């Protein structure tokens, strides 16, 4: 039997074969390029070609001459085009000059004869040239003939009909020229210029005729629409790229102008009857666009469908807009936009139907953009209450939001949001039915379903908030309503996250036994995502079932759950700001938020969502603690120690959670509360020392755990030392050694015992805190001490410590003692250095600095090696 390798081995074999083929192809291409260059004619003095270099298998390695770069010759065709273009331009300039300058020196007969003769010759010459296969020359003369016909029209108007209206004459002349050049282009089919010129002239007769007749704007719109329809027909059935491109540009310009004219007339109509005629224009434009989209290919059909949908919405919505008050204008258009969704029940081409659906989506998006500023005002309006905390409950919900928004004009905005939210919610609920409905036009996937659910949730939440603001509900009702909304959102987030994290293989997809949305994995169990008997393009191929998840294995939280979590956090922030108007409301709201977010953190399963909820609960707890301090009448620095209650709780909670992934975010959130407490205590040094010491205690408590010790241990040492310095500075102590030495001696004893027990322990952990506790405060005092005793004693102590560190090869005493000794020496020598510097010439210090730089630069490599050796020596110390 023939051996069939495993798939992995066969794939490796195929990869090797393909690599060899690529290498061989590269060799052949290189050889071919060399041969082509070798055979190319070169100048007599050009370097001669030698054999190619070694490595190609053709010849031994020899010197290889440079490839000469031959000048790119200009092709006869391009030179001919340049000459013909220049000749045509010169003849055109001559004709214009003759018409404008020399026209008056001839009689009427001579003028007519000259123009007729020249124009006839220019029109007849291309036919003769085409017979001789001189197409480029014929094109140049055709361009000249085009200019001459324009000059003929100008001359006729200036001499024969000087009293005729300019717009009327131009309209007639455009129609005549369009007919002339259409016939000419059809007669001489090989020329590229006449038919696009005819299309250009077609754009003007109706428009200029309506303008000459003084027609109203609506008639001008009809003229533009008729021209656009003609352009569309030319685009669909015209021959030649130039004809279609010219007609397409005209279609875009005239069609847009017609739609804008109809829209403007519809928006300015006095009543429903006045909006009927503009609506009729817009509906006709919609029908024409849809008819064009029916026959247009691909993207053009989609664009035509979108234009048709928008024009239909503008037509029907304009009539409804004129019949309702100003606040309901946008909902009127929204209803018309939603009515476009009925296109799924109509047999239209797929691309055109998608365009209509895009138009519906654009109308819905515009309505949402109109309504969202009100939602933003509801969420951000309570920020103004920060300036007057607990000033008293405002008069209604609107009083807490300020007067920046004209709420009566937003009366219909909640309805718009609610309608769109209801539609998205229905789509999310009955997704399989929606898939069957839109199957002829689109193929929505699982992500689209999740997006629909998330959008329904967000818009429904915004609709409720905006409705409360527009109705002007009392302040307590608004607070209670927002609290209930936050609780509901947290419930959705918890349930959605738990369902998404624990569901395996549930989905509405192409890999299920039922029928659903393509792209989901196989799984067990059936759900609303896939129903048997759906349309053929969405039929599943393999698997055991379909459900709402749509993934193989464990999934993360759904889009609905994530959206609910984001909305809950944002709504909680707005609710907390809103509650600042009254003291009782603040305590009730913050307490409820702590309970809600903590409970949600306990019930949710995904780590990221649980961390967000837990951190939010810590933040609300910190804010609640600050409110307690405010109720007690404490000054900011007096309230600082009270704010450390929540960080202490987070440290205990972190010890309880141990290595749980949520433990670190919770402790970091508590650390933010500690930073806030330190910031409040900065104006009063005694309170700052107390807060720093308490923070050191919390850090030391966290350092008890091995996983936090590397960071929390150093942080605790820094906080304790800093608290000591601040306390000494606040007490105006001039001899800090009396307070630091009692700490240094036992700390060093503990360090020695630690090193005996664990010789690998770092000297910074064993000796660093004890030495720094005395050396650094003494150094700070010594720099401001005018006497000599303290610097002398500190210098001697630093020298002894440095020598001990060098003798026993201990890093912390060596570096700390050496740094303190250097700074003390610098402090003592500074006055003498200043005196010497004042006595030296001004040029000497720069000269010495330059010499030093030169010396260091000359021995840079040696200094670098010395620095590396020093680094290695220090690195070997503990």
PDB file of C-alpha atoms in Angstrom, residues 646-668 697-709 712:
ATOM      1  CA  UNK A 646     -10.993  52.034  53.882  1.00  0.00           C
ATOM      2  CA  UNK A 647      -7.301  51.321  53.032  1.00  0.00           C
ATOM      3  CA  UNK A 648      -7.064  49.347  56.268  1.00  0.00           C
ATOM      4  CA  UNK A 649     -10.097  47.315  55.238  1.00  0.00           C
ATOM      5  CA  UNK A 650      -8.562  46.658  51.813  1.00  0.00           C
ATOM      6  CA  UNK A 651      -5.339  45.422  53.440  1.00  0.00           C
ATOM      7  CA  UNK A 652      -7.325  42.982  55.580  1.00  0.00           C
ATOM      8  CA  UNK A 653      -9.391  41.970  52.574  1.00  0.00           C
ATOM      9  CA  UNK A 654      -6.212  41.410  50.548  1.00  0.00           C
ATOM     10  CA  UNK A 655      -4.886  39.138  53.282  1.00  0.00           C
ATOM     11  CA  UNK A 656      -8.160  37.248  53.168  1.00  0.00           C
ATOM     12  CA  UNK A 657      -8.110  36.910  49.364  1.00  0.00           C
ATOM     13  CA  UNK A 658      -4.409  35.965  49.278  1.00  0.00           C
ATOM     14  CA  UNK A 659      -3.409  35.174  45.684  1.00  0.00           C
ATOM     15  CA  UNK A 660      -6.806  35.892  44.153  1.00  0.00           C
ATOM     16  CA  UNK A 661      -6.463  38.081  41.022  1.00  0.00           C
ATOM     17  CA  UNK A 662      -8.859  40.659  42.477  1.00  0.00           C
ATOM     18  CA  UNK A 663      -6.743  41.198  45.608  1.00  0.00           C
ATOM     19  CA  UNK A 664      -4.174  43.469  43.969  1.00  0.00           C
ATOM     20  CA  UNK A 665      -6.702  45.856  42.328  1.00  0.00           C
ATOM     21  CA  UNK A 666      -8.569  46.163  45.611  1.00  0.00           C
ATOM     22  CA  UNK A 667      -5.395  47.010  47.538  1.00  0.00           C
ATOM     23  CA  UNK A 668      -4.310  49.504  44.888  1.00  0.00           C
ATOM     24  CA  UNK A 697       1.677  50.463  59.436  1.00  0.00           C
ATOM     25  CA  UNK A 698      -0.725  49.455  56.652  1.00  0.00           C
ATOM     26  CA  UNK A 699       2.175  48.805  54.284  1.00  0.00           C
ATOM     27  CA  UNK A 700       3.942  46.757  56.954  1.00  0.00           C
ATOM     28  CA  UNK A 701       0.766  44.753  57.452  1.00  0.00           C
ATOM     29  CA  UNK A 702       0.658  44.039  53.725  1.00  0.00           C
ATOM     30  CA  UNK A 703       4.365  43.123  53.778  1.00  0.00           C
ATOM     31  CA  UNK A 704       3.620  40.247  56.150  1.00  0.00           C
ATOM     32  CA  UNK A 705       2.394  38.334  53.099  1.00  0.00           C
ATOM     33  CA  UNK A 706       5.269  36.917  51.025  1.00  0.00           C
ATOM     34  CA  UNK A 707       3.800  37.966  47.683  1.00  0.00           C
ATOM     35  CA  UNK A 708       3.597  41.641  48.783  1.00  0.00           C
ATOM     36  CA  UNK A 709       6.856  41.785  50.737  1.00  0.00           C
ATOM     37  CA  UNK A 712       5.299  46.690  50.553  1.00  0.00           C
TER      38      UNK A 712
END
